[in-house]
Coordinates of C-alpha atoms in Angstrom, one line a residue:
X1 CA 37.8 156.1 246.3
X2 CA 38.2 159.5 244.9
X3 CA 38.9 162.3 247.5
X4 CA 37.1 164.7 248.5
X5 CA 39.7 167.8 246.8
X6 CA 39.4 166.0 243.2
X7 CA 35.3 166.2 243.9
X8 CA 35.4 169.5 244.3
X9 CA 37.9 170.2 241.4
X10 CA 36.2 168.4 239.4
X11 CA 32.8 170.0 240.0
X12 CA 34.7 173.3 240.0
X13 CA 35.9 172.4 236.4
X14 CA 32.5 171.4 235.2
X15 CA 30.8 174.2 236.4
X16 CA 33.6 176.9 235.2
X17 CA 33.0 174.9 231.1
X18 CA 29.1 175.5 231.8
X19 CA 29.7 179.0 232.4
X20 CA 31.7 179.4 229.8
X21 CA 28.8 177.4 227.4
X22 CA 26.5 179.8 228.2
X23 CA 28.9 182.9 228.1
X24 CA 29.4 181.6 224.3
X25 CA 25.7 181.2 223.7
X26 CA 24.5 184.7 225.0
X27 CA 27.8 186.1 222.6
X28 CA 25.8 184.5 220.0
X29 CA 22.6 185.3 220.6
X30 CA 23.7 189.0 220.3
X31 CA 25.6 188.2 216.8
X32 CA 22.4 186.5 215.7
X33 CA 20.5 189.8 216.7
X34 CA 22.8 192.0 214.9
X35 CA 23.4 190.3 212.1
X36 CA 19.7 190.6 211.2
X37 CA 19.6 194.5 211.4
X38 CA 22.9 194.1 209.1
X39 CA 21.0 192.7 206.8
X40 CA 18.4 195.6 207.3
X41 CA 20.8 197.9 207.5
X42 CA 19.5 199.3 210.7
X43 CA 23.2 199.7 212.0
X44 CA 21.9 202.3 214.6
X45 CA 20.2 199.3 216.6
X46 CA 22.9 196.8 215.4
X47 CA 26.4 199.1 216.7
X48 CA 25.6 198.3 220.2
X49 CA 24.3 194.6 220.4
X50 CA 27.9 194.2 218.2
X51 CA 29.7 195.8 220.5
X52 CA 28.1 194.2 223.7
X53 CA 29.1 190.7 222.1
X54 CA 32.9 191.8 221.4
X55 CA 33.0 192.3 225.1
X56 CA 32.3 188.8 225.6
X57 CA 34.3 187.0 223.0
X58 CA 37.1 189.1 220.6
X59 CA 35.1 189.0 216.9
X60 CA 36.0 186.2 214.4
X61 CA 36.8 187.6 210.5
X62 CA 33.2 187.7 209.3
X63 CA 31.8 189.5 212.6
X64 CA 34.4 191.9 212.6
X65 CA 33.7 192.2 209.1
X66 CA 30.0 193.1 209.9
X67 CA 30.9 195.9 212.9
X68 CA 33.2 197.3 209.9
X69 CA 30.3 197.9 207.6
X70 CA 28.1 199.6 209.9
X71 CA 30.2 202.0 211.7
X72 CA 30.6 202.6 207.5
X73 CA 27.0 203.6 207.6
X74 CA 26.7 205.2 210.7
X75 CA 29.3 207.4 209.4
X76 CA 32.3 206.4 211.7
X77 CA 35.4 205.5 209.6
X78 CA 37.5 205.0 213.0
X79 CA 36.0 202.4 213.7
X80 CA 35.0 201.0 210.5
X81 CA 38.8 200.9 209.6
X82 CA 39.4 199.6 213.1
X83 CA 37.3 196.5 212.6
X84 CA 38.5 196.2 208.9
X85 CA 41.7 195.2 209.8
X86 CA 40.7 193.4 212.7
X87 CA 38.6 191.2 210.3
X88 CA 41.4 190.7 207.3
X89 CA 44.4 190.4 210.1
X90 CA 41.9 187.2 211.3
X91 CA 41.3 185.5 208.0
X92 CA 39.0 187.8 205.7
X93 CA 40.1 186.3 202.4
X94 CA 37.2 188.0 200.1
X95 CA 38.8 191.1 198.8
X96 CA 36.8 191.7 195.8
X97 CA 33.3 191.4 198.0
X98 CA 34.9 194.3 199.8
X99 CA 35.8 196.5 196.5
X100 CA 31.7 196.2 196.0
X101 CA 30.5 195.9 199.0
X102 CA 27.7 198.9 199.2
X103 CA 27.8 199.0 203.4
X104 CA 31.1 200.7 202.8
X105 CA 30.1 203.3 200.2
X106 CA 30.9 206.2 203.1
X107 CA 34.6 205.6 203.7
X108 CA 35.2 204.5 200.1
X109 CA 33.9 207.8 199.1
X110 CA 35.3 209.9 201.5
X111 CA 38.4 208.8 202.7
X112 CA 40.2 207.4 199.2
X113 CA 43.4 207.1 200.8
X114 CA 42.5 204.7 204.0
X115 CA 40.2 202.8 201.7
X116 CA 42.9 202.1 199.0
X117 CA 45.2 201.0 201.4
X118 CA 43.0 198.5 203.2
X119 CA 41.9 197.4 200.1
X120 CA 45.4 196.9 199.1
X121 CA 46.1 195.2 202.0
X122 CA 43.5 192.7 201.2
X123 CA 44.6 191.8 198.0
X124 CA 47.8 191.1 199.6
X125 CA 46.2 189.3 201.9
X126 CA 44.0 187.2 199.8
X127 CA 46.6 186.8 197.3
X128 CA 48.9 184.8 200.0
X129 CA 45.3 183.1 200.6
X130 CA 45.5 181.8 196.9
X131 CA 48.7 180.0 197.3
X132 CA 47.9 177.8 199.7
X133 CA 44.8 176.7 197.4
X134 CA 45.3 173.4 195.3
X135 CA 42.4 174.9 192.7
X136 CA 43.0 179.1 193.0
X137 CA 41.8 179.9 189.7
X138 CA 38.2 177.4 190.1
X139 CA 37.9 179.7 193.8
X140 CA 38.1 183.0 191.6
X141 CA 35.1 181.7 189.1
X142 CA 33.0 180.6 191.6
X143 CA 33.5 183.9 193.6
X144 CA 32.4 185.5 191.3
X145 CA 28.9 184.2 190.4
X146 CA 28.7 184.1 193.9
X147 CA 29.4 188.1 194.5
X148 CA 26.8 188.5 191.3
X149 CA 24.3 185.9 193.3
X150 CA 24.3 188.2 196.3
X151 CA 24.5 191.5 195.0
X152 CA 21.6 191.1 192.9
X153 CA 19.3 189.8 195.6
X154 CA 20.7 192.7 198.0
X155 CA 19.2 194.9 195.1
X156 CA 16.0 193.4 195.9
X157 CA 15.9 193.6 199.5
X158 CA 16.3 197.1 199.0
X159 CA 13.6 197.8 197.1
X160 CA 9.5 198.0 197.2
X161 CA 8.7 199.2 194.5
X162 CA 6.4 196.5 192.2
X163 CA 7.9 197.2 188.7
X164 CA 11.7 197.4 189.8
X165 CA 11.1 193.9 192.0
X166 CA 9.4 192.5 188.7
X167 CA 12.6 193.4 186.8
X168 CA 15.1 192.6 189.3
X169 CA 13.5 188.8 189.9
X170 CA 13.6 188.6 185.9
X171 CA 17.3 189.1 186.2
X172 CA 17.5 186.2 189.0
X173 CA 15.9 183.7 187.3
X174 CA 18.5 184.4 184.3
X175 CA 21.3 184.6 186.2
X176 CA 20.5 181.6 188.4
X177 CA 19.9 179.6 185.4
X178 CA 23.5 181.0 184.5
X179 CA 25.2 180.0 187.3
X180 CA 23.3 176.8 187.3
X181 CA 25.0 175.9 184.3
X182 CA 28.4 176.5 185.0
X183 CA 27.6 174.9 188.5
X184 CA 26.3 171.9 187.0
X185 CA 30.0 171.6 185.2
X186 CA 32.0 171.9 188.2
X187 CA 30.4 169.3 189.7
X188 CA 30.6 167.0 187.2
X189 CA 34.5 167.7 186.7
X190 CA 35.2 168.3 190.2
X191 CA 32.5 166.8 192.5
X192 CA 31.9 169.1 195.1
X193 CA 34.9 171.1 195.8
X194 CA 37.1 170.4 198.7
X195 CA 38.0 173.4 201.3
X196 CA 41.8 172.9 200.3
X197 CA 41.2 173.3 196.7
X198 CA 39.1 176.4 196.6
X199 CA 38.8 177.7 200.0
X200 CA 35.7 177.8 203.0
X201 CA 34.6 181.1 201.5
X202 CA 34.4 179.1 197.4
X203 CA 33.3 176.1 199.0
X204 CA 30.5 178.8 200.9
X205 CA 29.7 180.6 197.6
X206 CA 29.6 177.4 195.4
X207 CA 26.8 175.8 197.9
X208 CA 25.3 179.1 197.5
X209 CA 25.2 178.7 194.2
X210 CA 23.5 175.1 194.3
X211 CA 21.5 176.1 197.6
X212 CA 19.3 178.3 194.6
X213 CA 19.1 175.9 192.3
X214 CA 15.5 175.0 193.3
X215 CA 14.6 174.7 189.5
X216 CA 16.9 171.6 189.5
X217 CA 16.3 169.6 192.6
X218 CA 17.6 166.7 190.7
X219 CA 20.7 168.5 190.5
X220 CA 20.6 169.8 194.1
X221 CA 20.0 166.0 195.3
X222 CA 23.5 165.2 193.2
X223 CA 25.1 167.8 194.8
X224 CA 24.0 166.0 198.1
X225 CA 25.8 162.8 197.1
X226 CA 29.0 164.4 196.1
X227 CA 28.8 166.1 199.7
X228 CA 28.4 162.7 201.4
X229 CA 31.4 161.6 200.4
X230 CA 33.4 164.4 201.9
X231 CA 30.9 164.2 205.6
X232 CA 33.8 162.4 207.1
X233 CA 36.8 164.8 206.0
X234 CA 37.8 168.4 207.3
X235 CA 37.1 169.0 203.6
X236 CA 33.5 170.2 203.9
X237 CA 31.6 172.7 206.0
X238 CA 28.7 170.9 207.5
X239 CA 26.9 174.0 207.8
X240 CA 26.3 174.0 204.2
X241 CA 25.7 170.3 204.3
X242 CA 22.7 170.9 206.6
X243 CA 21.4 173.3 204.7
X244 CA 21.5 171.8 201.6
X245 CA 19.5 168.6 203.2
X246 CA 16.8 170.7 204.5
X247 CA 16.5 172.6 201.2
X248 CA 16.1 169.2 199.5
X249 CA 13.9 167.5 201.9
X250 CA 11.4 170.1 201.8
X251 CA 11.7 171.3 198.0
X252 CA 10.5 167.0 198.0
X253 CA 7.9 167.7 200.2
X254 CA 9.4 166.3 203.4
X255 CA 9.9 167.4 206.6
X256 CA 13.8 168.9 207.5
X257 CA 15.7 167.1 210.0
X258 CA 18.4 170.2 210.8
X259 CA 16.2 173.5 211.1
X260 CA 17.6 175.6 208.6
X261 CA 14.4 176.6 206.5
X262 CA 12.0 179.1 207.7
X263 CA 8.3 180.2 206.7
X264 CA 8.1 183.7 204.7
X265 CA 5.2 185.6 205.3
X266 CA 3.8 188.3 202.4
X267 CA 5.5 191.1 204.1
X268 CA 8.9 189.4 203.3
X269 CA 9.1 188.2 207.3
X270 CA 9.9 184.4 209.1
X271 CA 7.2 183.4 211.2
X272 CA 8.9 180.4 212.6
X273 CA 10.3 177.5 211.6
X274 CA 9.0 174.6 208.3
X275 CA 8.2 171.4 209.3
X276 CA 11.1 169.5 211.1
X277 CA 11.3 166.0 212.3
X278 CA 11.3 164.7 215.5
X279 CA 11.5 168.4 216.4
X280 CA 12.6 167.4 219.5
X281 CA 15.9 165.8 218.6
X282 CA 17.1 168.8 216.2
X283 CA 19.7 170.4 218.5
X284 CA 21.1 166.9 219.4
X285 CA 21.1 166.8 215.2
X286 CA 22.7 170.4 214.9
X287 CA 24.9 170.0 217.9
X288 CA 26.4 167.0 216.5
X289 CA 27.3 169.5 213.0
X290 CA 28.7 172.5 215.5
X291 CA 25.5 174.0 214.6
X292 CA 23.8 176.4 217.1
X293 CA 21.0 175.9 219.2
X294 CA 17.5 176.7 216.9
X295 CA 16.4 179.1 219.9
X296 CA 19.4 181.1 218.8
X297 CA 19.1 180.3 214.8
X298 CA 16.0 181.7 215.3
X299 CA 17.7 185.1 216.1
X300 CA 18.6 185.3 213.1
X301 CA 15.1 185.9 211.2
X302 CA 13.6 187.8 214.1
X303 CA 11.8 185.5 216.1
X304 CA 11.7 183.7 219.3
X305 CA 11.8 179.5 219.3
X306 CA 11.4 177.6 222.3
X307 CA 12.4 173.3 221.2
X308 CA 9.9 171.2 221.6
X309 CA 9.6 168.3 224.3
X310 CA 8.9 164.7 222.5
X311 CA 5.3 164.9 223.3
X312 CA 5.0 168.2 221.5
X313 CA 6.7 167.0 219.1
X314 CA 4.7 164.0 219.4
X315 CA 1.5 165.8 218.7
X316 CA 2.6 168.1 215.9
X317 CA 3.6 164.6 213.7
X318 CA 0.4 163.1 214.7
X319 CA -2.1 166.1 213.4
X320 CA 0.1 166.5 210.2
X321 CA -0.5 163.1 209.6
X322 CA -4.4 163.2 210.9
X323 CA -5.0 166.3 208.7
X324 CA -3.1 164.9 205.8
X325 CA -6.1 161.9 206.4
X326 CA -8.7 164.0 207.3
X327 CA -8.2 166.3 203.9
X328 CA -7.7 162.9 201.5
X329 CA -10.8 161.8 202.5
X330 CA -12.6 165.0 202.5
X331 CA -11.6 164.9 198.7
X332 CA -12.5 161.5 197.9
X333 CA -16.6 162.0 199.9
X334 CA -16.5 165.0 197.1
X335 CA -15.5 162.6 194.3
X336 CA -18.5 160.6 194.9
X337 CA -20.7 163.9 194.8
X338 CA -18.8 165.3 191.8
X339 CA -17.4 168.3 193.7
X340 CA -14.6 168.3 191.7
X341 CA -13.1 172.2 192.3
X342 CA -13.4 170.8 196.6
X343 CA -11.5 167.6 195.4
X344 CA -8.7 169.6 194.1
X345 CA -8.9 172.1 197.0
X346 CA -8.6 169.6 199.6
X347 CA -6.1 167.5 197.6
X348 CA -4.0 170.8 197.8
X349 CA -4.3 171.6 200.9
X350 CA -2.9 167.9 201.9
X351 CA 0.1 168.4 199.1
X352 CA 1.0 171.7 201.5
X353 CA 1.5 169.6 204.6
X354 CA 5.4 168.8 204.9
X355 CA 5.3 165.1 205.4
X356 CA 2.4 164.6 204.8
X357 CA 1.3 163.1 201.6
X358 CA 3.6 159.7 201.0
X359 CA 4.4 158.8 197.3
X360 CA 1.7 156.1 197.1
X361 CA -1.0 159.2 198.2
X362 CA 0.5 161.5 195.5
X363 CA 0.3 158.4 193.1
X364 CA -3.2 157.9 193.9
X365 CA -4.1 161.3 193.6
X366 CA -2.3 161.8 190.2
X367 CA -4.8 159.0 188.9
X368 CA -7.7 160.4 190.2
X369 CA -7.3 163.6 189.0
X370 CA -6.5 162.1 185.4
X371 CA -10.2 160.4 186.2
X372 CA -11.9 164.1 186.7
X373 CA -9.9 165.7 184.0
X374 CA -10.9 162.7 181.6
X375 CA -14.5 163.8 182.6
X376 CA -14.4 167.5 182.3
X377 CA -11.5 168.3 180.2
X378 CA -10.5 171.1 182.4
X379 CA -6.9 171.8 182.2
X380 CA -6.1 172.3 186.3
X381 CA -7.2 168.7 186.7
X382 CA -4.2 167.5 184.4
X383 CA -2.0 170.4 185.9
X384 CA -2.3 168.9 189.3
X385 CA -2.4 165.1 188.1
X386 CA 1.3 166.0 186.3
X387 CA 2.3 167.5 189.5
X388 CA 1.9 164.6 191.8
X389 CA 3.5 162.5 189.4
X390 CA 6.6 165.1 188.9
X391 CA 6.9 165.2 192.5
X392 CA 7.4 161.2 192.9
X393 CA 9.4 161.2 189.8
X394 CA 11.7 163.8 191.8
X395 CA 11.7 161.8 194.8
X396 CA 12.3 159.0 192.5
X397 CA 9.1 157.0 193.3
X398 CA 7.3 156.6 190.0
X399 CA 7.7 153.1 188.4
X400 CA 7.6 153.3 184.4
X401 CA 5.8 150.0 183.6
X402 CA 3.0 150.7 186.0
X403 CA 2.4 154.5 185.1
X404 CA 2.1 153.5 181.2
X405 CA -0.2 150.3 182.5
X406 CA -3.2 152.8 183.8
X407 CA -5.4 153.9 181.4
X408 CA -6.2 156.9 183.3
X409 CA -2.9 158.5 182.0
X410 CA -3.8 157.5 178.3
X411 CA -5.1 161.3 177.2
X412 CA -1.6 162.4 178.9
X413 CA 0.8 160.9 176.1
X414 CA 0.6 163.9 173.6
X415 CA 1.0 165.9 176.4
X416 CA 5.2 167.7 176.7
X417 CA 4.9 167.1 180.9
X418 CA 4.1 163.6 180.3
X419 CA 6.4 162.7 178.0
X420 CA 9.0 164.3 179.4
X421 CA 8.8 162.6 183.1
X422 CA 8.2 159.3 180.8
X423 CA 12.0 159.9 179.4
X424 CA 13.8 160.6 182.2
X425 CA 12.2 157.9 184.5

């Protein structure tokens, strides 16, 4: 029998790791809070929910980093120094994000001497980083599209006026497609790059990189596969990995499984979370990564989260799937009655659903909107009939021989969409 003292130490034990669990969670909840007004720049309300987590738990490199930057805006090079060397003395191995780095335009400025010597310091630093690297020089490329990837979309968040965001998404797209390119190399010469040979922070900028590569989900889905093979190593950060797989899933139309993409409203703001399966079950899913809890993820975009219990979880599959049904039919009543702009509305509507639609639905509804456009000749019904059909050909659900056997698709063959998905299938 156990005694009575190893009881009560054991109790005593389990109840002093709980404490300590939760210590750890409100530290993070506080990061999770600050790091959103860092991204604002709103360092005024940021400073002290910073500080009140550093009295919990010492900063890790990239926290300490972020304290640095806003005492840097709130004019306080003390302590912007202070936490500048607390963050490279712990691991900080990006010096040349911190040469640019426009949060730190006030001591740069203003205090040249300090600044040159921290900034000398992390070369140093980074430069004994490198020679513990098996690929150093691959680490410096992709660093560098990644520093170009963030600066320019820091450019944006900055900004409201029309024209200048017009402009400055012109130069995404370019430079996305840029990177995509040279991305698209590395992976084919390297597969997906290990932390030893390039580093957490190149591994962290190169799934970056592939992370907004939406224009190539085939590409993004091969980038999956090279990162299954490193799942079971210490080689990959399966932070990105979950990311990645959510970004995919839903770019196919599919419900996430980790909780890592959000809903944007107009005004630029997350209103909660996309579709995620078995909602219920994603903590036990991001625990099992060394992911946070989603009530604290949530943090992050400014808004509260409470997980769902399986029947709530439950219900919210069930309607998807019930309005999903109740829309499809809808379209197919106004088929019959030759409401064709409320078939296409309704079919829409469905497509929107994450997880809604299966590949045979998107099949069907590819060939019945070849029927309509066949009838009417108006260009939005082919649009959305080559749609359906590039979203199964993306999931990889469209079967050649049966798609060139329906003579619905036959006015479709001159067409570039068409013949396109008909090569690469």
């Amino acid at each position: 029998m156990i005694s009575n003292n190893i009881k009560a130490f054991v109790l005593l034990l389990f109840s002093f790791y709980t404490v300590q669990a939760q210590t750890h969670l409100e530290y993070e909840a506080l990061i999770a809070e600050a790091s959103l007004l860092h991204l604002q720049k709103d360092y005024k309300k940021a400073i002290p929910k910073l500080e009140k987590a550093f009295s919990i738990e010492q900063p890790d490199a990239l926290n300490a980093y972020k304290a640095a930057g806003m005492y840097s805006l709130d004019g306080n090079k003390t302590q912007s120094f202070k936490y500048l060397n607390i963050s490279l003395d712990k691991g900080w191995t990006e010096a040349e994000q911190l040469i640019i780095d426009p949060y730190f335009d006030f001591i740069r400025k203003n205090y040249r001497e300090e600044w040159n010597a921290i900034t000398q310091k992390a070369r140093l630093k980074e430069q004994e980083f490198e020679k513990t690297l098996l690929l150093p020089e691959l680490r410096k490329q992709v660093n560098a599209m990644g520093i170009e990837d963030q600066k320019i979309r820091y450019l944006k968040i900055q900004t409201s006026d029309p024209a200048e965001l017009n402009a400055l998404q012109q130069k995404i797209n370019e430079l996305d497609y840029k990177n995509l390119s040279a991305a698209k190399e590395i992976l084919k010469n390297k597969g997906w790059p290990k932390i030893s040979q390039i580093g957490k922070d190149g591994a962290h900028n190169f799934w970056l990189l592939v992370q907004h590569a939406d224009q190539d989900i085939l590409f993004q889905k091969a980038a999956l596969r090279e990162m299954e093979k490193l799942k079971a190593t210490k080689e990959l950060d399966l932070e990105n990995y979950a990311f990645l797989y959510d970004r995919v899933q839903c770019n196919l139309n599919y419900k996430q499984l980790y909780g890592t993409q959000v809903n944007w409203t107009q005004n630029g703001e997350a209103s909660g979370f996309r579709g995620i399966i078995k909602e219920n079950e994603a903590d036990k899913r991001r625990v099992a990564f060394g992911l946070l809890p989603l009530r604290i993820y949530a943090l992050n975009y400014g808004f509260k989260y409470i997980l769902a219990t399986a029947a709530e979880a439950s219900k919210k599959d069930k309607k998807d799937q019930e309005d999903t049904f109740n829309l499809i039919a809808e379209a197919k009543k106004y088929y019959q009655t030759k409401e064709f702009q409320k078939v296409y509305d309704n079919y829409n509507n469905a497509s929107m659903i994450l997880g809604g639609m299966t590949s045979a639905q998107n099949f069907e509804a590819a060939a019945l909107f070849a029927k309509i456009y066949n009838l009417t000749n108006e260009e939005q019904y082919r649009s959305i009939s080559l749609d359906f059909l590039s979203l199964n050909y993306l999931r990889g659900d469209l079967n050649k021989k049966v798609l060139l056997s329906n003579k619905e698709f036959e006015t479709f063959h001159s067409e570039n969409r068409w013949k396109d998905i008909i090569s690469m299938i």
